[in-house]
Coordinates of C-alpha atoms in Angstrom, one line a residue:
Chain A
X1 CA 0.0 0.0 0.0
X2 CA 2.4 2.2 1.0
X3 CA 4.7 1.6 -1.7
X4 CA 1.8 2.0 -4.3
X5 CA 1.3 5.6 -2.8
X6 CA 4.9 6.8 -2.5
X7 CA 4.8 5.7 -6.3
X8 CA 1.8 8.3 -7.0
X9 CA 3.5 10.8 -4.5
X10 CA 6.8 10.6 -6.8
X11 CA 5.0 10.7 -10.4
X12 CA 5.8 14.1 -12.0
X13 CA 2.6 16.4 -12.5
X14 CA 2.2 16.0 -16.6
X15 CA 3.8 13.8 -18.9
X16 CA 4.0 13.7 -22.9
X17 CA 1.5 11.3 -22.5
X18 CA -1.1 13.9 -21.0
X19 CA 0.0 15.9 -24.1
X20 CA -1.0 13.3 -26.4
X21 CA -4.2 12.3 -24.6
X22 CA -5.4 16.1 -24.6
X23 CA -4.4 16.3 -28.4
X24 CA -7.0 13.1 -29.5
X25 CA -9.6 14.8 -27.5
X26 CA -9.1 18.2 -28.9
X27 CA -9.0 16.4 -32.7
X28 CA -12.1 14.2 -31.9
X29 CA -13.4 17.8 -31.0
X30 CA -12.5 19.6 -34.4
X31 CA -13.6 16.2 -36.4
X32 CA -17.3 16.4 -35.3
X33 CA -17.0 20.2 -35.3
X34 CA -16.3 19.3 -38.9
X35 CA -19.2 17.6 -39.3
X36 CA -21.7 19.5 -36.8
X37 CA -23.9 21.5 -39.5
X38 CA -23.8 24.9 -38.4
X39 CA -24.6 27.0 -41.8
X40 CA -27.6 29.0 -41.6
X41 CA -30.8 27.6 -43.4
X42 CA -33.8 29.5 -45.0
X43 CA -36.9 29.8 -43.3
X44 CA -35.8 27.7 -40.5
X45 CA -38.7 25.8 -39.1
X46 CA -38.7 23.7 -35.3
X47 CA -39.8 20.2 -34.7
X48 CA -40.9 18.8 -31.7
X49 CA -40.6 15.1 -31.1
X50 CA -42.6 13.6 -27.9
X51 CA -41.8 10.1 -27.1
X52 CA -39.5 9.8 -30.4
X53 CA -42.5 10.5 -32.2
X54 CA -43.0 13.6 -34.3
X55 CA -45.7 15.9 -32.4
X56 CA -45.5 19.2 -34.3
X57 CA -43.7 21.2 -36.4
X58 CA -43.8 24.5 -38.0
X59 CA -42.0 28.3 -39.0
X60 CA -39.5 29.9 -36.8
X61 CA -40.6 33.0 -38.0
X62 CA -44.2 32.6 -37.3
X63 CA -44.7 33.5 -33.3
X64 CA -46.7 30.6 -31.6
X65 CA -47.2 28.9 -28.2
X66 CA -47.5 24.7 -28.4
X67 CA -48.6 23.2 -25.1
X68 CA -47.7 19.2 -24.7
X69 CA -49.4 17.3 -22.1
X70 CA -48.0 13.8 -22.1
X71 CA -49.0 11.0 -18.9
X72 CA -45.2 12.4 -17.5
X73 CA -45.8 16.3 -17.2
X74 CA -46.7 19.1 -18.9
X75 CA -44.4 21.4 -21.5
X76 CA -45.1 24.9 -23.1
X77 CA -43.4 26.0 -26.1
X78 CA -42.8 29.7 -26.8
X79 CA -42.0 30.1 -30.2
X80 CA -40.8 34.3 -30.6
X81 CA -38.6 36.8 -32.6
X82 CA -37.3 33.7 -34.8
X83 CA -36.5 31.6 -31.6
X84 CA -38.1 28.9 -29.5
X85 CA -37.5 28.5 -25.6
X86 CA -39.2 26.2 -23.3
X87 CA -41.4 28.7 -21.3
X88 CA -42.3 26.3 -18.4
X89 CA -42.9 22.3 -18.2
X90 CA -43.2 20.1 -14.9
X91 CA -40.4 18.0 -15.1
X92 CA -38.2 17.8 -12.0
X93 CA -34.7 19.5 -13.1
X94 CA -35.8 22.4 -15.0
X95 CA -33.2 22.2 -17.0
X96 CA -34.9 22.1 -20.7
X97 CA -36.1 25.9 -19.1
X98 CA -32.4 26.9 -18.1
X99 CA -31.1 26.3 -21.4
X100 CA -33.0 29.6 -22.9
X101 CA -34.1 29.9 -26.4
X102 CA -32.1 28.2 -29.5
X103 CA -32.7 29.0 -33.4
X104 CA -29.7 27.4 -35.0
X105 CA -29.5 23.7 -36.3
X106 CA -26.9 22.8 -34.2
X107 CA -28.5 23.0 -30.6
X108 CA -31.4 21.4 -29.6
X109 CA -33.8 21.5 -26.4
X110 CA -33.5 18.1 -24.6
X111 CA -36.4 17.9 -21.7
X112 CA -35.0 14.2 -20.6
X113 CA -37.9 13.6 -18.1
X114 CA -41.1 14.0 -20.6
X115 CA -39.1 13.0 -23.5
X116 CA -39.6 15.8 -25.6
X117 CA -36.9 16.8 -28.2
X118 CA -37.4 20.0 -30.3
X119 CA -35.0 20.7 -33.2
X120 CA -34.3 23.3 -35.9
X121 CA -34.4 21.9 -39.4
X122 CA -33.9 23.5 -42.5
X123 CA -37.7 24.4 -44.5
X124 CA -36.6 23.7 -47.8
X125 CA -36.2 19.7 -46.5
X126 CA -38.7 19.7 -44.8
X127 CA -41.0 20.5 -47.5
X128 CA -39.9 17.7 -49.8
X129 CA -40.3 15.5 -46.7
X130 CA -44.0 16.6 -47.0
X131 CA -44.6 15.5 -50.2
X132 CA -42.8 12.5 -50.4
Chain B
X1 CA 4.0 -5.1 -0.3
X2 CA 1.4 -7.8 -1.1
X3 CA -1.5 -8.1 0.5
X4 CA -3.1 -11.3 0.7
X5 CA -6.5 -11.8 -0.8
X6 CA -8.0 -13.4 2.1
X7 CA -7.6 -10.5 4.5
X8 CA -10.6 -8.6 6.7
X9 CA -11.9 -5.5 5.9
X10 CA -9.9 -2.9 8.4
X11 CA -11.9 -0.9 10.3
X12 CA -9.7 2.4 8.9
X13 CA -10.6 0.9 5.7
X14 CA -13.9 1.1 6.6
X15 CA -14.1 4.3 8.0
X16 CA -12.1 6.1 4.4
X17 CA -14.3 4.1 2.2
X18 CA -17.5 5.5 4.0
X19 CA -15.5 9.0 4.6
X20 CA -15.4 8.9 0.6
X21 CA -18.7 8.2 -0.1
X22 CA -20.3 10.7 2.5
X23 CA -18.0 13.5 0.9
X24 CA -18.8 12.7 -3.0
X25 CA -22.8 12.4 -1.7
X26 CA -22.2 16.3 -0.4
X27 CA -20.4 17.9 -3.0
X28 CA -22.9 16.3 -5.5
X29 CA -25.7 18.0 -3.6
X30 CA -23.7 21.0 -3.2
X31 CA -23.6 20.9 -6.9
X32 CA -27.0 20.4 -7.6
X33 CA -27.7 23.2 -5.8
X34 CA -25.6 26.2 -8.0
X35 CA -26.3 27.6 -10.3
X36 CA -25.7 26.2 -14.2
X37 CA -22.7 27.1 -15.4
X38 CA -23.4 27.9 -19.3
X39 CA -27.2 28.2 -20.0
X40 CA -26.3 26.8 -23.7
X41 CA -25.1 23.7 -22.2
X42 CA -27.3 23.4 -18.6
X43 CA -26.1 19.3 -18.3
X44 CA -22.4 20.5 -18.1
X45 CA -21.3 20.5 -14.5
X46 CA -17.7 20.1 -12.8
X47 CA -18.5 17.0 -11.1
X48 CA -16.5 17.4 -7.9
X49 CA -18.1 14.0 -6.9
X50 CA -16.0 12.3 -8.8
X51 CA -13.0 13.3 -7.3
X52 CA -13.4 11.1 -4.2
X53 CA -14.5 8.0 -6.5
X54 CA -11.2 8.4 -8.3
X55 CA -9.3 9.0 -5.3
X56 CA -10.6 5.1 -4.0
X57 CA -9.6 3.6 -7.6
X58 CA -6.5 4.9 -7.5
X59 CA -5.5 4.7 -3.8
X60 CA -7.6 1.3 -2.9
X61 CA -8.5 -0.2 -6.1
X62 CA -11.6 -0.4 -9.2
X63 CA -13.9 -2.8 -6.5
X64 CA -13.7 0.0 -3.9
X65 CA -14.4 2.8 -6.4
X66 CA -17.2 0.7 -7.5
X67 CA -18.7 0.4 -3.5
X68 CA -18.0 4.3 -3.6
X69 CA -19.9 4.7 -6.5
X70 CA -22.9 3.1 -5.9
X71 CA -23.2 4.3 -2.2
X72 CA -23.1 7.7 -3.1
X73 CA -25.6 6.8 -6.5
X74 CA -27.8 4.9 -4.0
X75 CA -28.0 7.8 -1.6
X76 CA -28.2 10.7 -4.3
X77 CA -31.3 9.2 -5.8
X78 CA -33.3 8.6 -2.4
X79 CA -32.0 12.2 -1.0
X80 CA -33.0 14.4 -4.6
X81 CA -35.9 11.9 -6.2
X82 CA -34.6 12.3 -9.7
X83 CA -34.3 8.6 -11.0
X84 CA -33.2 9.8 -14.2
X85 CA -30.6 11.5 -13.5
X86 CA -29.4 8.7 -11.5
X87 CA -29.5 6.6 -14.9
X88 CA -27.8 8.6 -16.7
X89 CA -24.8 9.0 -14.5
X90 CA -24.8 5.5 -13.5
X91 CA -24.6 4.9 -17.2
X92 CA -21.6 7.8 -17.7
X93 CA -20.4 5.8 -14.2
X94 CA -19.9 2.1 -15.9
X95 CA -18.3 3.3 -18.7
X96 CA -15.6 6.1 -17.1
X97 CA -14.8 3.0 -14.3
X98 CA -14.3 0.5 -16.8
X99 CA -12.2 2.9 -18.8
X100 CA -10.1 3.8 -15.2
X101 CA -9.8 0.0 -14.6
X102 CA -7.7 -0.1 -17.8
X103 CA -6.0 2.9 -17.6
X104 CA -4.7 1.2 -14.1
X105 CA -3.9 -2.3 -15.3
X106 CA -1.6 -0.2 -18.2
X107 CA -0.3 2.6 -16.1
X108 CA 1.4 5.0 -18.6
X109 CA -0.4 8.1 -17.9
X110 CA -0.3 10.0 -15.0
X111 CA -3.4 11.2 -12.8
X112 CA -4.5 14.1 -14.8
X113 CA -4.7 12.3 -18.3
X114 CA -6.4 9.4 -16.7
X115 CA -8.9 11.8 -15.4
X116 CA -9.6 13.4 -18.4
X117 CA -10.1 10.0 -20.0
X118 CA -12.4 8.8 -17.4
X119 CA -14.3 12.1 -17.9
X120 CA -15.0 12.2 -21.2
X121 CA -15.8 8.1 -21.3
X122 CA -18.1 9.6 -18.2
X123 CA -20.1 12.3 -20.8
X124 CA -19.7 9.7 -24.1
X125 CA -21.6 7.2 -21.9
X126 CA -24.4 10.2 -21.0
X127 CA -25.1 11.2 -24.4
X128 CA -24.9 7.4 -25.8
X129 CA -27.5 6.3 -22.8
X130 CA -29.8 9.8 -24.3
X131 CA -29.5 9.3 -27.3
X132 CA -30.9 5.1 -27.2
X133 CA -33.0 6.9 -24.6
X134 CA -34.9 8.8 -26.7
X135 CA -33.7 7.2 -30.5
X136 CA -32.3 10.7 -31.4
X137 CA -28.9 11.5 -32.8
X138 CA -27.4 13.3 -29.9
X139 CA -23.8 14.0 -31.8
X140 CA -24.2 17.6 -32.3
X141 CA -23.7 18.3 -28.8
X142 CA -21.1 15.9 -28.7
X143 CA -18.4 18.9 -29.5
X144 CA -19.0 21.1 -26.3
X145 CA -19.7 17.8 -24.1
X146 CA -15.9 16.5 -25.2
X147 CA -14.5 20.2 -24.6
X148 CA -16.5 20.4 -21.3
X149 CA -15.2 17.1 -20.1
X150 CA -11.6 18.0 -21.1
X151 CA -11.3 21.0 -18.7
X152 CA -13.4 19.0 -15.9
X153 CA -11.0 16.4 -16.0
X154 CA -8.2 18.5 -15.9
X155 CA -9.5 20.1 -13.0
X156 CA -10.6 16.8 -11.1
X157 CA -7.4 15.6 -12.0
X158 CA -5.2 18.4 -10.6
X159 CA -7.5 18.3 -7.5
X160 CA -6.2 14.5 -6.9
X161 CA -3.0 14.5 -7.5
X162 CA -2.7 18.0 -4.8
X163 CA -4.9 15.8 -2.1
X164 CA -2.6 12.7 -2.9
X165 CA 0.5 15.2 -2.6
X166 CA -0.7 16.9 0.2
X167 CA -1.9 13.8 2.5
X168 CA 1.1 12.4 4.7
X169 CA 2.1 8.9 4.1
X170 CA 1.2 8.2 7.6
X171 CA -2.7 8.5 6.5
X172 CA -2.1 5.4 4.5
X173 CA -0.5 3.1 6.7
X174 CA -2.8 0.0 7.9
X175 CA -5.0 1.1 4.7
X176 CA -4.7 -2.4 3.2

């Protein structure tokens, strides 16, 4: 035991190992930075998935309020000035609330508890996805 | 020095293992309690629970971090009420462990990258258990989740190898 200590004691503070470790992370960062979309679409519109399944969707530019009841909770919606925010839902962290409003593809509001996902999608896709 | 297999759990042993768990079941509701850190990113948060975990893998050994762990898991959930929360770091919990174990058996890091490791097999194993969770690609917050977990590592790491430093060699003597 004692050995095993003094061992951890006497290692040095960082080592080119450290170096090489931080390095793969900060890569595996700029790799799915590379592939995170973040260019901004036309006439960006939101969905809202409950339960995996998809529950609404609509404009970003159009100003709404969507209330989801669901047997877990209850979630309001606020969709304003191009943005959507969670304006107030029952689950126990709050966090989904916390994390403000979001109108770019790349974020998302998670609301783990309810199960209620709500992403920013491109309209132009969207709209073949309608016809098709 | 080799300890044999057989041997009784010491009472000091005892009394650190539950020491840890107590502490990593405070800070964790200390935690809870602040305030989030970025509003972009409200599941990012420091973690200082982990410290003491990693502090009984390193010092006792992966099944003692393992009886930390789910002590302070166990409590957490019956204390706050949040199951899910609870799944999802149990989840992050398996995976950062397993990936400590290994990083033990092989030992050519030091503390700090085997923290940052562990921390970011901690927030891979979060956003993989969300994403099955709720069958949605999760990848896009993948970026700031990997850069979050590479400066909380860090930290937690610097934080253990200054309390290993810092603790005279005395503390650990009948430890085994």
């Amino acid at each position: 035991m004692q050995s095993k200590i003094q061992k951890l004691k006497n290692e040095k503070f960082f080592k080119i190992s450290d170096v090489i470790i931080i390095a793969v992370v900060v890569f595996a960062i700029l790799i799915l930075l590379y592939f995170t979309n973040f260019a901004s679409v036309e006439n960006p519109q939101y969905n809202i998935y409950v339960e995996n399944e998809l529950y609404q969707t609509g404009s970003l530019s159009e100003d709404a309020e969507i209330i989801i009841t669901t047997e877990n909770g209850t979630a309001i919606f606020h969709v304003e000035n191009g943005a959507i925010h969670m304006h107030e839902a029952t689950c126990p962290d709050g966090l989904c609330i916390e994390q403000g409003e979001i109108s770019s593809t790349s974020s998302k509001i998670i609301c783990l508890p309810l199960k209620i996902v709500c992403e920013i999608t491109g309209g132009a896709e969207s709209e073949i996805d309608a016809v098709s | 020095m080799q300890t044999s297999k057989k041997q009784q759990l010491s009472t000091k042993k005892l009394a650190v293992l539950a020491l840890l768990s107590t502490l990593a079941l405070i800070s964790f509701l200390i935690e809870s309690t602040l305030p989030v850190l970025f509003p972009y990113m409200p599941y990012a948060k420091l973690g200082v629970a982990n410290i003491f975990i990693m502090f009984a893998i390193l010092v006792f050994g992966v099944k003692e971090g393992i009886i930390v762990a789910v002590t302070k898991l166990l409590l957490s959930a019956m204390i706050t009420g949040n199951i899910y929360g609870c799944l999802y770091s149990a989840c992050g919990l398996t995976l950062s462990i397993l990936a400590l174990a290994i990083l033990v058996k092989f030992d050519f890091t030091t503390i700090i990258g085997k923290s940052i490791i562990s921390s970011v097999c901690f927030n891979a194993g979060q956003v993989l258990f969300a994403s099955v969770s709720l069958s949605q690609s999760l990848v896009a917050i993948m970026p700031l989740m990997l850069f979050c977990s590479l400066i909380s590592g860090g930290i937690i790491g610097i934080a253990i190898k200054i309390v290993i430093n810092k603790l005279p060699i005395s503390f650990f003597v009948n430890l085994g």
